Amino acid sequence: MDKTLEKVLGRWLKQQKSACGAYLNLTVLFGVLTGFALVAQAYLLATMLHGLIIENQPREAFTGEFIALIGVIVLRSALAYGRERISFKAGMLLRSRIRQTVLDKLVELGPVFIKGRPAGSWASIVLEQVEDLHDFYAKYLPQMMLAGFIPLTILAVVFPINWAAGIILLATAPLIPLFMILVGMGAADANRKNFGALSRLSGHFMDRLRGLGTLRLFHAGEREQKAIESASEEFRSRTIAVLRMAFLSSAVLEFFAAVSIAVLAVYFGFSFLDHLDFGHYGAGMTLFIGLFVLILAPEFYQPLRDMGTHYHAKAQAIGAAEALMDLLNHQGDEADDAPCVPFTSETPLSIKLQGAEVLSPDGQVLLGPITAEVIGGEQLAIVGPSGAGKTSLLNMLLGFLSYRGSVLINGTELSSLDRESYRYHLAWLGQEPQLFHGTIGDNVAMGKEMSDEAIYKLLDDARIGDFVRAQPLGLSHPIGEQSAGVSVGQAQRLCLARALGQSAKLFVLDEPTASLDSHSEAAVMQALIDARKGATSVLVTHRLDALIDMDKIWVLDGGKLVQQGDYHTLMAEPGLFSDLCHRQEEA
């Protein structure tokens, strides 16, 4: 990974730590108190052993020290437990905050942007990659601070009693972080590639799982099985590479910590054998000094070793942060400094396009330029062959695609409107009804406080009230995943009831009767005709015989507006619309 990019990602990660609140500082505080406790523990142990072994004092003389030692051990255990709990809380708050930010960003960018990548890859970002930030904040960042404080504390108590031991500790300490950095240089890049492989595998597997029926019909199961096997093998190899890095770094750190402690032990051993006579300020080498320093030596290197152990958490977090930062920094169709005008309207919305070009998320022109107008209260139909740009135009009106030129809503530029207040006046019904796990009442109300009578009124308007009343549980009739529990036509009418509850001034309808039988189609269309009274509507449809009563029809072809007018006008003139109508009649 490029070092500049790695630094940028590291800064971004540290900027997010405010989400941990005070818990991150509490984690460090408990670690500091643990450092003081271990110094006290080493002092008490060395004092008792020196008195018992060298000075031959009775055990009863150290009752106070023994009780204090038990208290220090209990205190260290309590501090360690509290530190783990608090660090977990810090990581949990961070994950919750980042995940909510990611979901808010996806809502802001809209369905067009989301559909640009497989559903599995989004699941990987929202779930796995956010989870992989936990150890960076819960363990690595606190350990970074403790890796400096605890060794300095131990040096501060060792140097006054033996400068040679202090020099050995001070000289060998940099070996651990040095080799940790050398071994871990490629860890972030390995994790980044691993996340990319996981994202591809998740997206590939999710899409094939959703299209399993189609794959069986076309006898493509074996081919897709091989593709999934190849993606799985790539993910396996990259995961092994990450684990190899982690195990190698741990082994190197353990080796150098053991060597450093061995050097210290050799120094004290030769000193006690009178082969070495320096470092004790002329006061002589005592068992207390040797035990005190040797007991502290593993604790001196432990924070550095822990930092090395958690270093892979940093590499893991940097690998995850790349996709997260790219997503959260992605600019939608609104600039950060764009004006935001609250939108209100008591009348049907008017739409005026002047040289408008609809743009894809990457800036390519999908449709236009178009110059046309819809007066408030008019019923507009948009028709044309597949790929003409009909859905792109709807997504632009919904605020999910950017545009060039001018799009005026009630005389105000669409790009300057506050999206939330603008969409409050919209009702949308697509060709794929989307119901959520819950009850019929929950799906119609969508979080609003609505009485049963009000919900039944909407259901009656959508021509599905009788079906709901016939169910034993009524409004509490359960809806499963993927609209399980109702037919496609019933699901479409339930979605229509939900749309009718918006009291909208603009209905945006994208093939609302697609995949419906003739009975369901007639019921939905009649309900829409009644609902659109007193509101503007924009309807995309391929059923041209149902457009006789529409006020205006726009005919799109190849991203251009090639015809516009009412049904009779367009039928009377040669062009694409009359050709489409004749083809449909002959079919």
Coordinates of C-alpha atoms in Angstrom, one line a residue:
M1 CA 0.0 0.0 0.0
D2 CA 1.2 3.5 -0.8
K3 CA 2.6 5.1 2.3
T4 CA 0.8 8.4 1.7
L5 CA -2.5 6.5 1.5
E6 CA -1.7 4.6 4.6
K7 CA -1.0 7.8 6.5
V8 CA -4.3 9.3 5.3
L9 CA -6.2 6.2 6.4
G10 CA -4.4 6.3 9.8
R11 CA -5.4 9.9 10.3
W12 CA -9.0 9.1 9.3
L13 CA -9.1 6.3 11.8
K14 CA -7.8 8.5 14.7
Q15 CA -10.4 11.2 13.8
Q16 CA -13.2 8.7 14.5
K17 CA -12.0 8.0 18.1
S18 CA -14.2 10.8 19.5
A19 CA -17.1 8.3 19.0
C20 CA -15.7 6.2 21.8
G21 CA -16.4 9.0 24.2
A22 CA -14.7 8.9 27.6
Y23 CA -14.3 5.1 27.5
L24 CA -11.1 5.3 25.5
N25 CA -9.5 7.5 28.2
L26 CA -10.8 5.3 30.9
T27 CA -9.2 2.3 29.3
V28 CA -5.8 4.1 29.3
L29 CA -6.4 5.2 32.9
F30 CA -7.0 1.6 34.0
G31 CA -3.9 0.5 32.2
V32 CA -1.8 3.2 34.0
L33 CA -3.2 2.1 37.4
T34 CA -2.3 -1.5 36.4
G35 CA 1.3 -0.3 35.8
F36 CA 1.6 1.2 39.3
A37 CA 0.1 -2.0 40.8
L38 CA 2.6 -4.2 39.1
V39 CA 5.5 -2.1 40.4
A40 CA 4.0 -2.4 43.9
Q41 CA 3.6 -6.1 43.5
A42 CA 7.2 -6.6 42.4
Y43 CA 8.4 -4.5 45.3
L44 CA 6.4 -6.5 47.9
L45 CA 7.6 -9.9 46.4
A46 CA 11.2 -8.8 46.3
T47 CA 11.1 -7.4 49.9
M48 CA 9.5 -10.6 51.3
L49 CA 11.9 -13.0 49.5
H50 CA 15.0 -10.9 50.4
G51 CA 14.0 -10.9 54.0
L52 CA 13.1 -14.6 54.2
I53 CA 16.1 -15.9 52.2
I54 CA 19.0 -13.4 52.9
E55 CA 18.0 -11.9 56.3
N56 CA 16.4 -15.1 57.7
Q57 CA 13.5 -13.1 59.2
P58 CA 10.4 -15.1 60.4
R59 CA 7.4 -15.3 58.1
E60 CA 5.3 -13.5 60.7
A61 CA 7.3 -10.4 60.1
F62 CA 5.9 -10.1 56.6
T63 CA 2.2 -10.5 57.4
G64 CA 1.5 -6.9 56.4
E65 CA 3.4 -7.2 53.1
F66 CA 1.6 -10.5 52.4
I67 CA -1.9 -9.0 52.9
A68 CA -0.8 -6.0 50.8
L69 CA 0.4 -8.4 48.1
I70 CA -3.0 -10.2 48.0
G71 CA -4.7 -6.9 47.8
V72 CA -2.5 -5.7 44.9
I73 CA -3.2 -9.0 43.0
V74 CA -6.9 -8.6 43.5
L75 CA -6.6 -5.0 42.4
R76 CA -4.7 -5.9 39.2
S77 CA -7.4 -8.5 38.4
A78 CA -10.1 -6.0 38.9
L79 CA -8.3 -3.4 36.8
A80 CA -7.7 -5.9 34.0
Y81 CA -11.4 -6.9 34.1
G82 CA -12.6 -3.3 34.1
R83 CA -10.2 -2.4 31.3
E84 CA -11.5 -5.2 29.1
R85 CA -15.1 -4.2 29.7
I86 CA -14.5 -0.5 29.2
S87 CA -12.4 -1.1 26.0
F88 CA -15.2 -3.3 24.6
K89 CA -17.7 -0.6 25.3
A90 CA -15.5 1.9 23.5
G91 CA -15.2 -0.3 20.5
M92 CA -19.0 -1.0 20.6
L93 CA -19.8 2.7 20.5
L94 CA -17.4 3.3 17.7
R95 CA -18.9 0.4 15.6
S96 CA -22.4 1.6 16.2
R97 CA -21.5 5.2 15.2
I98 CA -19.6 4.2 12.1
R99 CA -22.3 1.7 11.0
Q100 CA -25.0 4.3 11.5
T101 CA -22.9 6.8 9.5
V102 CA -22.5 4.3 6.7
L103 CA -26.2 3.6 6.5
D104 CA -27.0 7.3 6.6
K105 CA -24.6 7.8 3.7
L106 CA -26.1 5.0 1.7
V107 CA -29.6 6.6 2.2
E108 CA -28.2 9.9 1.1
L109 CA -26.6 8.5 -2.0
G110 CA -29.8 6.6 -2.9
P111 CA -30.7 3.4 -4.6
V112 CA -29.0 4.2 -8.0
F113 CA -25.6 4.3 -6.3
I114 CA -26.3 1.2 -4.2
K115 CA -27.3 -0.8 -7.2
G116 CA -23.9 0.0 -8.8
R117 CA -22.4 -2.7 -6.6
P118 CA -23.6 -6.2 -5.6
A119 CA -25.7 -6.4 -2.4
G120 CA -23.1 -8.8 -0.9
S121 CA -20.3 -6.2 -1.1
W122 CA -22.5 -3.7 0.8
A123 CA -23.1 -6.3 3.5
S124 CA -19.4 -6.9 3.7
I125 CA -18.8 -3.1 4.3
V126 CA -21.6 -2.7 6.8
L127 CA -20.9 -5.8 8.8
E128 CA -17.4 -7.3 8.4
Q129 CA -15.4 -4.2 7.7
V130 CA -17.0 -2.1 10.5
E131 CA -16.5 -5.0 12.9
D132 CA -12.8 -5.1 12.0
L133 CA -12.4 -1.6 13.4
H134 CA -13.2 -2.8 16.9
D135 CA -9.8 -4.0 18.0
F136 CA -8.1 -0.9 16.7
Y137 CA -10.0 1.3 19.1
A138 CA -10.5 -1.2 21.9
K139 CA -7.0 -2.5 22.0
Y140 CA -4.4 -0.9 19.7
L141 CA -4.9 2.8 20.5
P142 CA -4.9 2.4 24.3
Q143 CA -1.9 0.0 24.0
M144 CA 0.0 2.7 22.0
M145 CA -0.3 5.0 25.0
L146 CA 0.5 2.4 27.6
A147 CA 3.5 1.1 25.6
G148 CA 5.2 4.4 26.3
F149 CA 4.0 5.0 29.9
I150 CA 4.5 1.6 31.6
P151 CA 8.1 1.0 30.4
L152 CA 9.0 4.6 31.4
T153 CA 7.5 4.0 34.9
I154 CA 9.6 0.9 35.3
L155 CA 12.8 2.6 34.1
A156 CA 12.1 5.4 36.6
V157 CA 12.2 2.9 39.5
V158 CA 15.0 0.7 38.1
F159 CA 17.6 3.4 37.3
P160 CA 17.9 4.7 40.9
I161 CA 18.8 1.2 42.2
N162 CA 20.8 -0.2 39.2
W163 CA 21.9 1.8 36.3
A164 CA 23.3 -1.2 34.3
A165 CA 19.9 -2.9 34.4
G166 CA 18.2 0.3 33.3
I167 CA 20.6 0.6 30.4
I168 CA 20.0 -3.0 29.3
L169 CA 16.2 -2.4 29.4
L170 CA 16.5 0.9 27.6
A171 CA 18.8 -0.5 24.9
T172 CA 16.8 -3.7 24.2
A173 CA 13.4 -2.0 24.3
P174 CA 13.5 -0.5 20.7
L175 CA 14.2 -4.0 19.2
I176 CA 10.6 -5.1 19.7
P177 CA 8.8 -2.1 18.0
L178 CA 11.5 -2.0 15.3
F179 CA 11.0 -5.6 14.2
M180 CA 7.3 -5.2 14.7
I181 CA 7.3 -2.5 12.1
L182 CA 9.6 -4.4 9.8
V183 CA 7.5 -7.5 9.9
G184 CA 4.2 -5.7 9.8
M185 CA 5.0 -3.4 6.8
G186 CA 3.0 -5.6 4.4
A187 CA 0.2 -6.4 6.8
A188 CA -2.0 -3.4 5.9
D189 CA -1.7 -4.2 2.2
A190 CA -2.5 -7.9 2.8
N191 CA -5.6 -7.0 4.8
R192 CA -6.7 -4.5 2.1
K193 CA -6.5 -7.2 -0.5
N194 CA -8.2 -9.6 1.8
F195 CA -11.2 -7.2 2.2
G196 CA -11.4 -6.8 -1.5
A197 CA -11.5 -10.5 -2.0
L198 CA -14.2 -10.9 0.7
S199 CA -16.2 -8.1 -0.9
R200 CA -16.1 -9.8 -4.3
L201 CA -16.9 -13.2 -2.8
S202 CA -19.8 -11.8 -0.8
G203 CA -21.3 -9.9 -3.8
H204 CA -20.8 -12.9 -6.2
F205 CA -22.4 -15.4 -3.8
M206 CA -25.3 -13.1 -2.8
D207 CA -26.2 -12.4 -6.4
R208 CA -26.0 -16.1 -7.4
L209 CA -28.1 -17.1 -4.4
R210 CA -30.8 -14.6 -5.3
G211 CA -30.8 -15.9 -8.9
L212 CA -30.6 -19.6 -8.0
G213 CA -33.9 -20.4 -9.8
T214 CA -32.8 -18.7 -13.0
L215 CA -29.5 -20.5 -12.9
R216 CA -31.3 -23.9 -12.6
L217 CA -33.6 -23.1 -15.5
F218 CA -30.7 -22.3 -17.8
H219 CA -28.5 -25.2 -16.5
A220 CA -25.8 -22.8 -15.4
G221 CA -25.3 -24.1 -11.9
E222 CA -22.1 -26.0 -12.6
R223 CA -20.5 -23.0 -14.3
E224 CA -21.4 -20.6 -11.4
Q225 CA -20.2 -23.2 -8.9
K226 CA -16.8 -23.0 -10.4
A227 CA -16.8 -19.2 -10.3
I228 CA -17.7 -19.3 -6.6
E229 CA -15.0 -21.9 -6.0
S230 CA -12.5 -19.6 -7.7
A231 CA -13.5 -16.6 -5.6
S232 CA -13.5 -18.7 -2.4
E233 CA -10.0 -19.9 -3.2
E234 CA -8.8 -16.3 -3.7
F235 CA -10.2 -15.3 -0.4
R236 CA -8.7 -18.4 1.3
S237 CA -5.2 -17.6 0.0
R238 CA -5.4 -14.0 1.0
T239 CA -6.7 -14.9 4.5
I240 CA -3.8 -17.3 4.9
A241 CA -1.4 -14.5 3.9
V242 CA -2.9 -12.3 6.6
L243 CA -2.6 -15.1 9.2
R244 CA 1.0 -15.7 8.2
M245 CA 1.8 -12.1 8.9
A246 CA 0.1 -12.2 12.3
F247 CA 1.9 -15.5 13.4
L248 CA 5.3 -14.3 12.1
S249 CA 5.0 -11.0 13.9
S250 CA 4.0 -12.7 17.2
A251 CA 6.9 -15.1 17.0
V252 CA 9.5 -12.4 16.3
L253 CA 8.2 -10.3 19.2
E254 CA 8.3 -13.3 21.6
F255 CA 11.8 -14.1 20.5
F256 CA 13.3 -10.7 21.1
A257 CA 11.5 -10.3 24.4
A258 CA 12.9 -13.6 25.6
V259 CA 16.4 -12.6 24.4
S260 CA 16.2 -9.3 26.2
I261 CA 15.1 -10.8 29.5
A262 CA 17.9 -13.5 29.1
V263 CA 20.5 -10.8 28.8
L264 CA 19.3 -9.1 32.0
A265 CA 19.2 -12.5 33.8
V266 CA 22.8 -13.2 32.7
Y267 CA 23.9 -9.8 34.0
F268 CA 22.5 -10.5 37.5
G269 CA 23.7 -14.1 37.5
F270 CA 27.3 -13.0 36.9
S271 CA 26.9 -10.2 39.3
F272 CA 25.9 -12.6 42.1
L273 CA 28.9 -14.8 41.2
D274 CA 31.1 -11.7 41.6
H275 CA 32.2 -11.8 38.0
L276 CA 30.6 -8.5 37.3
D277 CA 30.9 -5.5 39.6
F278 CA 29.2 -2.5 38.2
G279 CA 25.8 -0.9 37.9
H280 CA 24.9 -0.8 41.7
Y281 CA 26.3 2.7 42.5
G282 CA 28.8 1.1 44.9
A283 CA 26.1 -0.1 47.3
G284 CA 26.6 -3.7 46.3
M285 CA 24.3 -6.2 44.5
T286 CA 21.5 -7.5 46.7
L287 CA 18.9 -10.2 46.2
F288 CA 16.2 -7.5 46.5
I289 CA 17.6 -5.6 43.6
G290 CA 18.0 -8.7 41.4
L291 CA 14.5 -10.0 42.2
F292 CA 12.8 -6.6 41.9
V293 CA 14.3 -5.9 38.4
L294 CA 13.8 -9.5 37.1
I295 CA 10.2 -9.5 38.2
L296 CA 9.6 -6.2 36.5
A297 CA 11.5 -7.2 33.3
P298 CA 8.7 -9.2 31.7
E299 CA 6.3 -6.5 32.6
F300 CA 8.6 -3.9 31.0
Y301 CA 8.4 -5.8 27.7
Q302 CA 4.8 -6.9 28.0
P303 CA 3.2 -3.6 26.8
L304 CA 5.6 -3.6 23.8
R305 CA 4.7 -7.2 23.1
D306 CA 1.0 -6.4 23.4
M307 CA 1.4 -3.5 21.1
G308 CA 3.0 -5.9 18.6
T309 CA 0.2 -8.4 19.1
H310 CA -2.4 -5.7 18.4
Y311 CA -0.4 -4.3 15.5
H312 CA -2.3 -6.5 13.2
A313 CA -5.5 -4.8 14.5
K314 CA -4.1 -1.6 13.0
A315 CA -3.3 -3.2 9.7
Q316 CA -6.7 -4.8 9.7
A317 CA -8.4 -1.5 10.5
I318 CA -6.4 0.3 7.7
G319 CA -7.5 -2.3 5.3
A320 CA -11.1 -1.8 6.3
A321 CA -10.9 2.0 6.4
E322 CA -10.1 2.4 2.7
A323 CA -13.5 1.2 1.5
L324 CA -15.3 3.0 4.4
M325 CA -13.5 6.3 3.8
D326 CA -14.1 6.2 0.1
L327 CA -17.8 5.6 0.7
L328 CA -18.2 8.3 3.5
N329 CA -16.2 10.9 1.4
H330 CA -18.1 10.1 -1.8
Q331 CA -19.9 13.3 -3.0
G332 CA -23.5 12.8 -4.1
D333 CA -25.3 15.1 -6.4
E334 CA -25.3 17.9 -3.8
A335 CA -22.1 19.8 -3.0
D336 CA -21.3 20.3 0.6
D337 CA -21.7 24.1 0.3
A338 CA -24.9 23.9 -1.9
P339 CA -27.8 26.0 -0.5
C340 CA -30.6 23.9 1.1
V341 CA -34.1 25.4 0.8
P342 CA -36.9 23.9 2.9
F343 CA -39.7 22.8 0.6
T344 CA -43.4 23.2 1.3
S345 CA -46.4 23.1 -1.1
E346 CA -50.2 23.0 -0.6
T347 CA -50.8 22.5 -4.4
P348 CA -49.8 19.9 -6.9
L349 CA -46.2 20.2 -8.0
S350 CA -45.2 21.7 -11.3
I351 CA -42.1 20.5 -13.1
K352 CA -40.1 22.5 -15.7
L353 CA -37.0 21.1 -17.5
Q354 CA -34.8 23.5 -19.4
G355 CA -31.9 21.8 -21.2
A356 CA -31.7 19.2 -18.4
E357 CA -29.2 16.4 -18.7
V358 CA -29.4 13.5 -16.3
L359 CA -26.0 12.2 -15.1
S360 CA -24.9 8.8 -13.9
P361 CA -23.0 8.6 -10.5
D362 CA -19.7 8.7 -12.4
G363 CA -20.8 11.8 -14.4
Q364 CA -21.8 10.3 -17.7
V365 CA -24.9 11.7 -19.5
L366 CA -27.8 9.2 -19.4
L367 CA -30.5 11.4 -20.8
G368 CA -31.0 14.8 -22.4
P369 CA -30.9 17.6 -23.0
I370 CA -34.7 17.9 -22.4
T371 CA -36.8 21.0 -22.4
A372 CA -40.4 20.3 -21.4
E373 CA -42.9 21.3 -18.7
V374 CA -45.6 19.6 -16.5
I375 CA -48.2 22.0 -15.0
G376 CA -49.3 21.2 -11.4
G377 CA -52.1 18.7 -11.4
E378 CA -51.4 17.2 -14.8
Q379 CA -51.0 13.5 -15.4
L380 CA -47.8 12.8 -17.4
A381 CA -46.9 9.5 -19.0
I382 CA -43.3 8.6 -20.1
V383 CA -43.0 5.9 -22.7
G384 CA -40.3 4.6 -24.9
P385 CA -38.3 1.4 -25.7
S386 CA -36.1 -0.2 -23.0
G387 CA -32.9 1.8 -22.3
A388 CA -34.5 5.1 -23.5
G389 CA -33.8 6.7 -20.1
K390 CA -37.3 6.6 -18.5
T391 CA -36.1 5.2 -15.1
S392 CA -33.1 7.6 -15.1
L393 CA -35.5 10.6 -15.5
L394 CA -37.6 9.3 -12.5
N395 CA -34.5 8.9 -10.4
M396 CA -33.5 12.4 -11.2
L397 CA -36.9 13.7 -10.1
L398 CA -36.6 11.7 -6.9
G399 CA -33.2 13.3 -6.2
F400 CA -31.1 10.1 -6.7
L401 CA -29.3 11.3 -9.8
S402 CA -27.6 14.6 -10.5
Y403 CA -28.2 16.7 -13.5
R404 CA -27.0 19.6 -15.6
G405 CA -29.2 22.4 -16.8
S406 CA -32.3 23.5 -15.0
V407 CA -35.0 21.5 -13.3
L408 CA -37.6 23.7 -11.5
I409 CA -40.0 22.3 -9.0
N410 CA -42.7 24.9 -8.3
G411 CA -40.3 27.5 -9.7
T412 CA -37.4 26.4 -7.4
E413 CA -34.2 24.6 -8.6
L414 CA -34.4 21.0 -7.6
S415 CA -30.7 20.8 -6.6
S416 CA -31.2 23.6 -4.1
L417 CA -34.1 21.9 -2.3
D418 CA -33.8 20.2 1.0
R419 CA -34.2 16.5 0.1
E420 CA -36.1 15.4 3.1
S421 CA -38.8 18.1 3.0
Y422 CA -39.0 17.7 -0.8
R423 CA -39.5 13.9 -0.7
Y424 CA -42.2 14.4 2.0
H425 CA -44.4 15.6 -0.8
L426 CA -43.7 12.6 -3.1
A427 CA -45.3 9.2 -3.3
W428 CA -43.4 6.5 -5.2
L429 CA -44.6 3.1 -6.5
G430 CA -42.2 0.9 -8.5
Q431 CA -42.5 -2.3 -10.4
E432 CA -41.0 -4.4 -7.7
P433 CA -43.2 -4.2 -4.5
Q434 CA -41.0 -4.1 -1.4
L435 CA -42.7 -5.2 1.9
F436 CA -40.7 -5.6 5.1
H437 CA -40.8 -8.3 7.7
G438 CA -43.6 -7.4 10.1
T439 CA -47.4 -7.0 9.8
I440 CA -49.6 -5.5 7.2
G441 CA -50.3 -2.6 9.5
D442 CA -46.6 -2.0 10.1
N443 CA -46.0 -2.0 6.3
V444 CA -48.8 0.5 5.5
A445 CA -48.1 2.9 8.4
M446 CA -44.3 2.8 8.0
G447 CA -43.6 4.1 11.5
K448 CA -46.4 6.7 11.5
E449 CA -48.9 6.9 14.3
M450 CA -52.1 5.7 12.5
S451 CA -55.4 4.3 13.8
D452 CA -56.7 1.1 12.5
E453 CA -59.5 3.0 10.8
A454 CA -57.1 5.2 8.9
I455 CA -55.1 2.2 7.8
Y456 CA -58.2 0.4 6.6
K457 CA -59.2 3.5 4.7
L458 CA -55.9 3.4 2.8
L459 CA -56.3 -0.3 2.2
D460 CA -59.9 0.2 0.8
D461 CA -58.6 3.0 -1.5
A462 CA -56.0 0.5 -2.8
R463 CA -58.7 -2.1 -3.4
I464 CA -57.2 -4.6 -0.9
G465 CA -59.2 -3.9 2.3
D466 CA -61.5 -6.9 1.9
F467 CA -58.5 -9.2 1.6
V468 CA -57.1 -7.9 4.9
R469 CA -60.4 -8.1 6.7
A470 CA -60.7 -11.7 5.6
Q471 CA -57.5 -12.7 7.4
P472 CA -57.9 -14.1 10.9
L473 CA -55.3 -11.6 12.3
G474 CA -56.5 -8.6 10.2
L475 CA -53.9 -5.9 10.2
S476 CA -51.6 -8.1 12.3
H477 CA -51.4 -10.6 9.4
P478 CA -47.6 -11.4 9.2
I479 CA -45.5 -10.5 6.2
G480 CA -42.3 -12.5 5.8
E481 CA -39.0 -11.8 4.1
Q482 CA -39.4 -11.0 0.4
S483 CA -43.1 -10.3 0.8
A484 CA -43.8 -13.9 1.9
G485 CA -47.4 -14.3 2.9
V486 CA -49.1 -12.4 0.0
S487 CA -49.1 -12.6 -3.7
V488 CA -47.3 -10.2 -6.0
G489 CA -50.5 -8.4 -6.8
Q490 CA -51.5 -8.1 -3.2
A491 CA -48.0 -6.9 -2.3
Q492 CA -48.3 -4.2 -5.0
R493 CA -51.6 -3.0 -3.7
L494 CA -50.3 -2.9 -0.1
C495 CA -47.4 -0.7 -1.4
L496 CA -50.0 1.4 -3.1
A497 CA -51.8 1.8 0.2
R498 CA -48.6 2.9 1.8
A499 CA -48.0 5.4 -1.0
L500 CA -51.5 6.8 -0.6
G501 CA -50.8 7.5 3.0
Q502 CA -48.2 10.1 2.1
S503 CA -50.8 12.8 1.1
A504 CA -48.4 13.4 -1.8
K505 CA -48.5 16.3 -4.3
L506 CA -46.5 14.3 -6.8
F507 CA -46.9 10.6 -7.6
V508 CA -43.9 9.0 -9.2
L509 CA -44.9 5.6 -10.7
D510 CA -42.4 3.2 -12.4
E511 CA -44.3 0.4 -14.1
P512 CA -46.7 0.0 -11.2
T513 CA -48.6 -2.8 -12.9
A514 CA -45.7 -4.9 -14.1
S515 CA -45.9 -8.6 -13.4
L516 CA -49.6 -8.3 -12.4
D517 CA -52.5 -10.3 -13.7
S518 CA -55.3 -8.5 -15.5
H519 CA -57.5 -8.4 -12.3
S520 CA -54.7 -7.0 -10.1
E521 CA -53.7 -4.6 -12.8
A522 CA -57.2 -3.2 -13.2
A523 CA -57.6 -2.8 -9.4
V524 CA -54.2 -1.0 -9.1
M525 CA -54.8 1.3 -12.1
Q526 CA -58.3 2.3 -10.8
A527 CA -56.9 3.0 -7.4
L528 CA -54.2 5.1 -8.9
I529 CA -56.7 7.1 -11.0
D530 CA -58.6 8.0 -7.8
A531 CA -55.5 8.7 -5.8
R532 CA -53.9 11.1 -8.4
K533 CA -56.9 13.5 -8.3
G534 CA -55.5 16.7 -6.9
A535 CA -51.9 15.7 -7.5
T536 CA -49.4 15.7 -10.3
S537 CA -48.3 12.3 -11.5
V538 CA -45.5 11.0 -13.6
L539 CA -46.1 7.5 -14.9
V540 CA -43.6 5.2 -16.7
T541 CA -45.4 2.3 -18.5
H542 CA -45.3 0.1 -21.5
R543 CA -49.1 -0.3 -21.5
L544 CA -49.9 2.3 -24.1
D545 CA -53.6 1.5 -24.4
A546 CA -54.1 2.9 -20.9
L547 CA -52.8 6.4 -21.8
I548 CA -55.9 7.8 -23.5
D549 CA -56.8 9.9 -20.4
M550 CA -53.3 11.2 -19.7
D551 CA -52.8 14.9 -20.1
K552 CA -49.3 14.6 -21.5
I553 CA -47.1 11.9 -23.0
W554 CA -43.4 12.2 -23.3
V555 CA -41.8 9.8 -25.8
L556 CA -38.1 9.0 -25.1
D557 CA -35.7 7.2 -27.4
G558 CA -32.0 6.9 -27.1
G559 CA -31.8 9.3 -24.2
K560 CA -33.7 12.0 -26.1
L561 CA -37.2 13.5 -25.9
V562 CA -38.4 12.7 -29.5
Q563 CA -42.2 13.4 -29.1
Q564 CA -44.6 15.0 -26.6
G565 CA -48.3 15.7 -26.6
D566 CA -51.6 14.0 -25.7
Y567 CA -52.6 10.5 -26.8
H568 CA -54.7 11.6 -29.8
T569 CA -52.2 14.1 -31.0
L570 CA -49.4 11.6 -31.0
M571 CA -51.5 8.9 -32.7
A572 CA -52.4 11.3 -35.4
E573 CA -48.8 12.0 -36.4
P574 CA -46.2 9.5 -37.7
G575 CA -43.5 8.7 -35.2
L576 CA -42.2 6.4 -32.5
F577 CA -45.4 6.5 -30.3
S578 CA -47.8 5.5 -33.1
D579 CA -45.3 2.7 -34.1
L580 CA -45.2 1.4 -30.6
C581 CA -49.0 1.4 -30.3
H582 CA -49.4 -0.5 -33.6
R583 CA -46.8 -3.1 -32.6
Q584 CA -48.6 -3.6 -29.2
E585 CA -52.0 -4.0 -31.0
E586 CA -50.5 -6.6 -33.3
A587 CA -48.8 -8.5 -30.5

